[in-house]
């Protein structure tokens, strides 16, 4: 390669990435899945497109794809809060294991019938497309301004990091079975692969995550090196786990969860850096996958790919959702939405490279077919996620956003944070004072900065717009403080009569009194319950904000929770 050609590739790479970033603005406006844009730009730059770039090196694609996926999954782990495990850990793990197996089995059998391939080859196709790309789902939901119930959002969030290892395990196992000449060892191959992938993934994820977290806590480094240390540590965990035949993706996700939930001085910098590097990884990976495909080669497989995609989206995924979530009593609307969020992304395309690297037959068919199925999923499901959420009425008013604030972790007590909130005109903080803040032994007022000066008076100060309020607090206090300092458009959303009702009930009120007051019938067993106990029983001990029960013309809605407790209930009268 000449020097001029090298610079041309550097220029084209920068131009494509810049186009992807700029195009993401347009996708937000039209509701298109941003990953689809990256993929299309890669195809336009490829052999059959305007760029005419020929790229067919599966080994390079596999290497880069694995690194990019590891970074994306690590970032997903960093952003997963352990609080979300309260309502969704078990159902998410069920989806990530049982759900993937059912999806792969049904889709694989359909591929066997549609394509006329041997059963194992069909099941391999099912395994390759068995995992979802929930990271893409959340990108779409955020760009559409949707906020989901905690039960739904947390389930999708945890599933996104834990279902890829199962699909990878199934794919590797089926590739090995297709390579075996003696079928007698198939049972042992499956069992040993499962134990190795899951056992080592869990072990190295927990151990490596704690080691990296301690290094981040104890090593005296320049602030800009902490994010790099976290990234390098995650990649090391991923690499060594794979070398020992474990699930590197599971390991790096668990390590990310541990690091992301450890109080660190530079946690904000770590999160911002990894958000950016994860976006760069997604852009680079989908551009590369777009270059790798030759659209003219896909023409013969369009009809069978559409048939397989139909089975995957409308049969396999819904059946898997119903079977996996059966023990957890999910409301049907949430089950339908989770089923529709079975968006396929980069993982199936990377897994489609495994048969080629293993020297199996039909490798080009696998790759082209899987690519087209992913394309259909991105177009059909990716473009309609927001409308489906609104149609099913599972969105909440946007209450999860936080006000902008400065954050500093105390060096020798990393569970404590110095938080500096700006007082924004229209927020609940205006006209309030320290007496109105949720202060406890673990949450103390430090002072108020007004016009660049610290107010030294010990008397309670009334907060004015443009003030900066300094509070020393533990992490759990951020939620309550956020509601007070959030701008009016955010802080008022939780009190919106259009969703949470015209009246607020005390959780300690008795259902019999509410029924008598508003004229609806209640069964004798529930009449003596408090409103809180009744709602907890209706949602099997796991109520979340937005859960509601219709009683005659009255709707009782969970308005606010703290841990396992319901602290506020709304009542809405139907017309």
Coordinates of C-alpha atoms in Angstrom, one line a residue, residues 4-437:
X4 CA -1.1 8.2 -0.6
X5 CA -3.4 5.2 -0.4
X6 CA -2.8 5.1 3.4
X7 CA -3.8 8.7 3.8
X8 CA -6.9 8.2 1.6
X9 CA -8.1 5.4 3.9
X10 CA -7.5 7.6 6.9
X11 CA -9.5 10.4 5.3
X12 CA -12.3 8.1 4.3
X13 CA -12.4 6.6 7.8
X14 CA -12.7 10.0 9.4
X15 CA -15.3 11.1 6.9
X16 CA -17.5 8.0 7.4
X17 CA -17.4 8.4 11.2
X18 CA -18.2 12.1 11.0
X19 CA -21.1 11.3 8.6
X20 CA -22.4 8.7 11.2
X21 CA -22.3 11.2 14.0
X22 CA -24.1 13.9 11.9
X23 CA -26.6 11.4 10.7
X24 CA -27.5 10.5 14.3
X25 CA -29.1 13.9 14.6
X26 CA -31.4 13.2 11.6
X27 CA -32.4 9.7 13.0
X28 CA -33.7 11.3 16.2
X29 CA -36.0 13.5 14.2
X30 CA -37.4 10.7 12.0
X31 CA -37.3 7.9 14.6
X32 CA -35.0 5.7 12.6
X33 CA -32.6 3.3 14.4
X34 CA -29.2 4.9 14.3
X35 CA -27.4 1.5 13.9
X36 CA -29.3 1.1 10.6
X37 CA -27.8 4.3 9.3
X38 CA -24.3 3.2 10.3
X39 CA -24.9 -0.1 8.4
X40 CA -26.2 1.6 5.3
X41 CA -23.3 4.0 5.2
X42 CA -20.9 1.1 5.4
X43 CA -22.7 -0.6 2.5
X44 CA -22.7 2.6 0.4
X45 CA -18.9 2.8 1.0
X46 CA -18.5 -0.9 0.1
X47 CA -17.9 -2.9 -3.1
X48 CA -21.4 -2.4 -4.6
X49 CA -21.7 1.2 -3.3
X50 CA -20.4 4.7 -4.2
X51 CA -17.1 4.2 -2.3
X52 CA -16.2 0.9 -4.1
X53 CA -14.1 -0.3 -1.2
X54 CA -13.5 -4.0 -1.3
X55 CA -13.2 -5.6 2.2
X56 CA -13.6 -9.3 2.7
X57 CA -11.2 -10.2 5.4
X58 CA -13.3 -12.2 7.9
X59 CA -10.3 -12.6 10.3
X60 CA -9.9 -8.9 10.7
X61 CA -13.6 -8.4 11.0
X62 CA -13.8 -11.1 13.7
X63 CA -11.0 -9.5 15.7
X64 CA -12.3 -5.9 15.4
X65 CA -15.9 -7.1 16.0
X66 CA -15.0 -8.9 19.2
X67 CA -13.1 -6.0 20.6
X68 CA -15.9 -3.6 19.7
X69 CA -18.6 -5.8 21.2
X70 CA -16.5 -6.2 24.4
X71 CA -16.3 -2.5 24.8
X72 CA -20.0 -2.0 24.2
X73 CA -21.0 -4.7 26.7
X74 CA -18.5 -3.3 29.2
X75 CA -20.2 0.1 28.9
X76 CA -23.6 -1.5 29.3
X77 CA -22.3 -3.1 32.6
X78 CA -21.0 0.2 33.8
X79 CA -24.4 1.8 33.4
X80 CA -26.4 -1.1 35.0
X81 CA -27.3 -0.2 38.6
X82 CA -27.7 -2.9 41.2
X83 CA -31.0 -1.4 42.3
X84 CA -32.5 -2.6 39.1
X85 CA -31.8 -6.2 40.2
X86 CA -34.6 -5.9 42.8
X87 CA -37.4 -6.4 40.4
X88 CA -35.8 -7.8 37.2
X89 CA -32.8 -10.0 37.9
X90 CA -34.5 -13.3 37.8
X91 CA -36.8 -12.6 34.8
X92 CA -33.9 -11.1 32.8
X93 CA -31.7 -14.1 33.5
X94 CA -34.6 -16.4 32.5
X95 CA -34.9 -14.5 29.2
X96 CA -31.1 -14.6 28.7
X97 CA -31.0 -18.4 29.1
X98 CA -34.3 -20.1 28.6
X99 CA -35.5 -17.4 26.3
X100 CA -32.4 -17.6 24.0
X101 CA -32.7 -21.4 23.8
X102 CA -36.4 -21.3 22.9
X103 CA -35.8 -18.6 20.3
X104 CA -32.8 -20.4 18.8
X105 CA -34.7 -23.7 18.7
X106 CA -37.9 -22.5 17.0
X107 CA -36.0 -20.3 14.6
X108 CA -33.4 -23.0 13.8
X109 CA -36.2 -25.6 13.1
X110 CA -37.8 -23.0 10.8
X111 CA -34.5 -22.5 9.0
X112 CA -34.1 -26.3 8.6
X113 CA -37.5 -26.5 6.9
X114 CA -37.3 -23.3 4.8
X115 CA -33.7 -23.8 3.5
X116 CA -33.7 -27.6 3.4
X117 CA -30.6 -27.8 5.4
X118 CA -29.7 -30.5 7.9
X119 CA -31.2 -30.0 11.3
X120 CA -27.9 -29.0 13.0
X121 CA -27.2 -26.5 10.3
X122 CA -30.6 -25.0 10.8
X123 CA -30.2 -24.9 14.6
X124 CA -26.8 -23.1 14.1
X125 CA -28.6 -20.3 12.2
X126 CA -31.1 -20.1 15.0
X127 CA -28.3 -19.9 17.6
X128 CA -26.6 -17.1 15.6
X129 CA -29.7 -14.9 15.6
X130 CA -30.8 -15.9 19.1
X131 CA -29.6 -12.8 21.1
X132 CA -31.0 -9.3 21.1
X133 CA -29.3 -5.9 21.0
X134 CA -31.1 -4.1 23.8
X135 CA -28.4 -1.4 23.8
X136 CA -29.8 -0.3 20.5
X137 CA -33.3 -0.4 22.0
X138 CA -32.4 1.9 24.8
X139 CA -30.7 4.3 22.3
X140 CA -34.0 4.5 20.4
X141 CA -36.1 4.9 23.5
X142 CA -33.8 7.7 24.8
X143 CA -33.9 9.5 21.4
X144 CA -37.7 9.2 21.4
X145 CA -38.0 10.7 24.9
X146 CA -39.6 7.6 26.4
X147 CA -39.3 6.5 30.0
X148 CA -40.5 2.9 30.7
X149 CA -41.6 1.2 33.9
X150 CA -38.7 0.1 36.0
X151 CA -39.8 -3.6 35.6
X152 CA -39.6 -3.4 31.8
X153 CA -36.6 -1.2 31.4
X154 CA -34.5 -3.1 34.0
X155 CA -35.4 -6.4 32.4
X156 CA -34.3 -5.3 29.0
X157 CA -31.2 -3.6 30.5
X158 CA -30.0 -6.8 32.3
X159 CA -31.0 -9.0 29.4
X160 CA -28.8 -6.9 27.0
X161 CA -25.6 -7.8 28.9
X162 CA -26.4 -11.4 29.7
X163 CA -28.1 -13.0 26.7
X164 CA -25.1 -12.6 24.3
X165 CA -23.0 -15.2 26.2
X166 CA -25.8 -17.9 25.8
X167 CA -26.1 -17.2 22.1
X168 CA -22.3 -17.4 21.8
X169 CA -22.2 -20.7 23.8
X170 CA -24.9 -22.2 21.6
X171 CA -23.1 -21.1 18.4
X172 CA -19.7 -22.5 19.5
X173 CA -21.3 -25.7 20.7
X174 CA -23.1 -26.3 17.4
X175 CA -20.0 -25.4 15.4
X176 CA -18.1 -28.0 17.4
X177 CA -20.9 -30.6 16.9
X178 CA -20.9 -30.0 13.1
X179 CA -17.1 -30.7 13.2
X180 CA -17.4 -34.0 15.1
X181 CA -17.5 -37.2 13.1
X182 CA -18.5 -39.3 16.1
X183 CA -21.9 -38.3 17.4
X184 CA -21.5 -40.2 20.6
X185 CA -19.6 -37.4 22.3
X186 CA -22.2 -34.7 21.6
X187 CA -23.7 -34.8 25.0
X188 CA -20.4 -34.3 26.7
X189 CA -19.4 -31.5 24.3
X190 CA -22.6 -29.6 25.2
X191 CA -22.2 -30.1 29.0
X192 CA -18.5 -29.2 29.1
X193 CA -19.0 -26.2 26.9
X194 CA -21.8 -24.9 29.1
X195 CA -19.9 -25.4 32.3
X196 CA -16.8 -23.8 30.8
X197 CA -18.5 -20.8 29.3
X198 CA -20.7 -19.9 32.2
X199 CA -18.5 -21.0 35.1
X200 CA -15.4 -19.2 33.9
X201 CA -17.3 -16.2 32.8
X202 CA -18.9 -15.7 36.2
X203 CA -15.6 -16.5 38.1
X204 CA -13.4 -14.1 36.1
X205 CA -16.0 -11.5 35.9
X206 CA -16.5 -11.2 39.7
X207 CA -12.8 -11.6 40.5
X208 CA -11.5 -9.4 37.8
X209 CA -14.2 -6.7 38.4
X210 CA -13.2 -6.5 42.1
X211 CA -9.5 -6.3 41.3
X212 CA -9.9 -3.5 38.7
X213 CA -12.2 -1.6 41.1
X214 CA -9.6 -1.8 43.9
X215 CA -6.9 -0.6 41.5
X216 CA -9.1 2.4 40.5
X217 CA -9.6 3.2 44.1
X218 CA -6.0 2.9 45.3
X219 CA -3.7 3.8 42.5
X220 CA -2.6 7.5 42.5
X221 CA -3.0 8.3 38.7
X222 CA -3.6 11.5 36.7
X223 CA -7.4 11.8 36.3
X224 CA -7.3 11.2 32.6
X225 CA -5.8 7.7 33.1
X226 CA -8.5 6.2 35.3
X227 CA -10.9 5.7 32.4
X228 CA -8.1 4.0 30.4
X229 CA -7.2 1.8 33.4
X230 CA -10.9 0.7 33.6
X231 CA -11.0 0.0 29.8
X232 CA -7.7 -1.9 29.8
X233 CA -8.7 -3.9 32.8
X234 CA -12.0 -4.9 31.2
X235 CA -10.3 -6.0 28.0
X236 CA -7.8 -8.0 29.9
X237 CA -10.6 -9.8 31.7
X238 CA -12.4 -10.4 28.4
X239 CA -9.2 -11.8 26.8
X240 CA -8.0 -14.1 29.6
X241 CA -11.6 -15.6 30.0
X242 CA -11.8 -16.4 26.3
X243 CA -8.3 -17.9 26.3
X244 CA -9.4 -20.3 29.0
X245 CA -12.6 -21.2 27.0
X246 CA -14.9 -19.1 29.2
X247 CA -17.5 -16.5 28.1
X248 CA -15.5 -13.3 27.9
X249 CA -18.7 -11.3 27.2
X250 CA -20.3 -12.5 30.4
X251 CA -17.1 -11.8 32.3
X252 CA -16.7 -8.2 31.0
X253 CA -20.4 -7.4 31.6
X254 CA -20.2 -8.6 35.3
X255 CA -16.9 -6.7 35.7
X256 CA -18.5 -3.6 34.3
X257 CA -21.4 -3.9 36.8
X258 CA -19.0 -4.2 39.7
X259 CA -16.9 -1.3 38.6
X260 CA -19.9 0.9 37.7
X261 CA -21.5 0.4 41.2
X262 CA -18.2 1.0 43.2
X263 CA -17.9 4.5 44.6
X264 CA -14.9 6.0 42.8
X265 CA -13.5 9.5 42.8
X266 CA -13.5 9.8 39.0
X267 CA -16.6 7.7 38.3
X268 CA -18.2 10.5 36.2
X269 CA -15.1 10.7 34.0
X270 CA -15.1 6.9 33.6
X271 CA -18.7 6.8 32.5
X272 CA -18.4 9.7 30.0
X273 CA -15.3 8.2 28.5
X274 CA -16.8 4.8 28.0
X275 CA -20.1 6.2 26.6
X276 CA -18.0 7.9 23.9
X277 CA -15.8 4.9 23.2
X278 CA -18.8 2.6 23.1
X279 CA -20.4 4.9 20.5
X280 CA -17.2 4.8 18.5
X281 CA -17.1 1.0 18.7
X282 CA -20.7 0.8 17.4
X283 CA -20.0 3.2 14.6
X284 CA -16.8 1.4 13.6
X285 CA -18.3 -2.1 13.9
X286 CA -21.4 -1.4 11.8
X287 CA -19.4 0.5 9.2
X288 CA -17.1 -2.5 8.9
X289 CA -20.0 -5.0 8.7
X290 CA -21.6 -2.8 6.0
X291 CA -18.3 -3.0 4.1
X292 CA -18.1 -6.7 4.6
X293 CA -21.4 -7.4 2.8
X294 CA -22.0 -7.4 -0.9
X295 CA -25.7 -6.5 -1.5
X296 CA -25.8 -8.2 -4.9
X297 CA -24.9 -11.5 -3.3
X298 CA -28.0 -11.3 -1.0
X299 CA -30.6 -11.4 -3.8
X300 CA -31.0 -15.3 -3.9
X301 CA -31.6 -15.4 -0.1
X302 CA -34.1 -12.5 0.2
X303 CA -37.2 -14.6 0.3
X304 CA -36.0 -17.3 2.7
X305 CA -34.5 -14.6 4.9
X306 CA -37.8 -12.8 5.1
X307 CA -39.5 -16.0 6.0
X308 CA -37.0 -16.8 8.8
X309 CA -37.2 -13.2 10.1
X310 CA -41.0 -13.5 10.2
X311 CA -40.7 -16.7 12.3
X312 CA -38.1 -15.1 14.6
X313 CA -40.0 -11.8 15.2
X314 CA -43.6 -13.0 15.3
X315 CA -43.4 -16.6 16.6
X316 CA -40.0 -17.5 18.2
X317 CA -39.5 -14.4 20.3
X318 CA -43.1 -14.0 21.6
X319 CA -43.2 -17.7 22.6
X320 CA -39.8 -17.4 24.3
X321 CA -41.1 -14.3 26.2
X322 CA -44.3 -16.1 27.4
X323 CA -42.4 -19.2 28.5
X324 CA -39.5 -17.4 30.2
X325 CA -41.7 -14.8 32.1
X326 CA -44.4 -17.2 33.0
X327 CA -43.3 -17.6 36.7
X328 CA -42.8 -13.9 37.2
X329 CA -46.4 -12.6 36.5
X330 CA -45.5 -9.8 34.1
X331 CA -48.5 -7.8 32.9
X332 CA -49.4 -8.8 29.3
X333 CA -48.7 -5.3 27.9
X334 CA -45.1 -5.4 29.2
X335 CA -44.7 -8.9 27.8
X336 CA -45.8 -7.8 24.4
X337 CA -43.4 -4.8 24.4
X338 CA -40.4 -6.9 25.6
X339 CA -41.3 -9.4 22.9
X340 CA -41.2 -6.6 20.3
X341 CA -37.9 -5.3 21.6
X342 CA -36.1 -8.4 20.3
X343 CA -34.0 -6.2 18.1
X344 CA -31.1 -8.0 16.4
X345 CA -27.8 -6.1 16.0
X346 CA -24.1 -6.7 15.8
X347 CA -23.8 -9.9 17.8
X348 CA -25.6 -12.2 15.2
X349 CA -23.4 -10.8 12.4
X350 CA -20.2 -11.4 14.3
X351 CA -21.4 -14.9 15.3
X352 CA -22.1 -15.5 11.6
X353 CA -18.3 -15.4 11.1
X354 CA -17.8 -18.4 13.3
X355 CA -18.7 -21.1 10.7
X356 CA -16.3 -19.5 8.2
X357 CA -13.5 -19.4 10.7
X358 CA -14.2 -23.1 11.6
X359 CA -14.1 -24.1 7.9
X360 CA -17.7 -25.3 7.7
X361 CA -19.8 -25.5 4.6
X362 CA -22.5 -23.0 3.7
X363 CA -20.6 -20.2 5.4
X364 CA -21.5 -17.5 2.8
X365 CA -25.2 -18.5 3.1
X366 CA -25.0 -18.2 6.9
X367 CA -23.5 -14.7 6.7
X368 CA -25.7 -13.3 4.0
X369 CA -28.8 -14.8 5.6
X370 CA -28.1 -13.5 9.1
X371 CA -27.1 -10.1 7.7
X372 CA -30.5 -9.7 6.0
X373 CA -32.4 -10.9 9.0
X374 CA -30.6 -8.3 11.1
X375 CA -31.5 -5.7 8.5
X376 CA -35.2 -6.6 8.6
X377 CA -35.2 -6.5 12.4
X378 CA -33.6 -3.0 12.4
X379 CA -36.0 -1.7 9.9
X380 CA -39.2 -3.3 11.2
X381 CA -38.7 -3.4 15.0
X382 CA -36.2 -0.6 15.3
X383 CA -38.4 1.9 13.5
X384 CA -41.6 1.1 15.5
X385 CA -40.4 0.7 19.1
X386 CA -41.5 4.1 20.3
X387 CA -45.0 3.9 18.7
X388 CA -45.5 0.4 20.1
X389 CA -44.5 1.6 23.6
X390 CA -47.1 4.4 23.3
X391 CA -49.8 2.1 21.9
X392 CA -49.3 -0.3 24.7
X393 CA -49.4 2.5 27.3
X394 CA -46.4 1.4 29.2
X395 CA -44.5 4.7 29.1
X396 CA -44.2 7.0 32.1
X397 CA -43.9 10.7 32.3
X398 CA -40.1 11.5 32.0
X399 CA -39.1 11.4 35.7
X400 CA -35.7 9.6 35.5
X401 CA -33.7 12.6 34.1
X402 CA -31.5 14.4 36.7
X403 CA -30.8 18.1 36.9
X404 CA -27.3 19.1 36.0
X405 CA -25.0 19.2 39.0
X406 CA -21.3 19.0 39.9
X407 CA -20.1 15.9 41.7
X408 CA -17.0 15.2 43.8
X409 CA -16.4 11.9 45.6
X410 CA -14.7 12.3 49.0
X411 CA -11.3 10.7 48.8
X412 CA -11.2 8.9 52.2
X413 CA -15.0 8.1 52.3
X414 CA -15.9 7.1 48.8
X415 CA -19.5 6.5 49.7
X416 CA -19.9 10.2 50.3
X417 CA -20.3 12.8 47.6
X418 CA -20.1 16.6 47.5
X419 CA -23.0 17.6 45.3
X420 CA -23.4 21.2 44.0
X421 CA -26.9 21.8 42.5
X422 CA -27.8 25.0 40.6
X423 CA -31.1 26.5 41.6
X424 CA -33.1 26.7 38.4
X425 CA -36.0 29.1 37.9
X426 CA -39.3 27.2 38.1
X427 CA -37.9 24.3 40.2
X428 CA -39.2 23.3 43.6
X429 CA -35.9 24.6 45.1
X430 CA -36.8 28.3 44.5
X431 CA -38.0 29.8 47.7
X432 CA -37.1 26.8 49.7
X433 CA -34.4 26.5 52.3
X434 CA -32.2 23.9 54.0
X435 CA -35.2 23.0 56.2
X436 CA -37.0 21.7 53.0
X437 CA -34.2 19.4 52.0

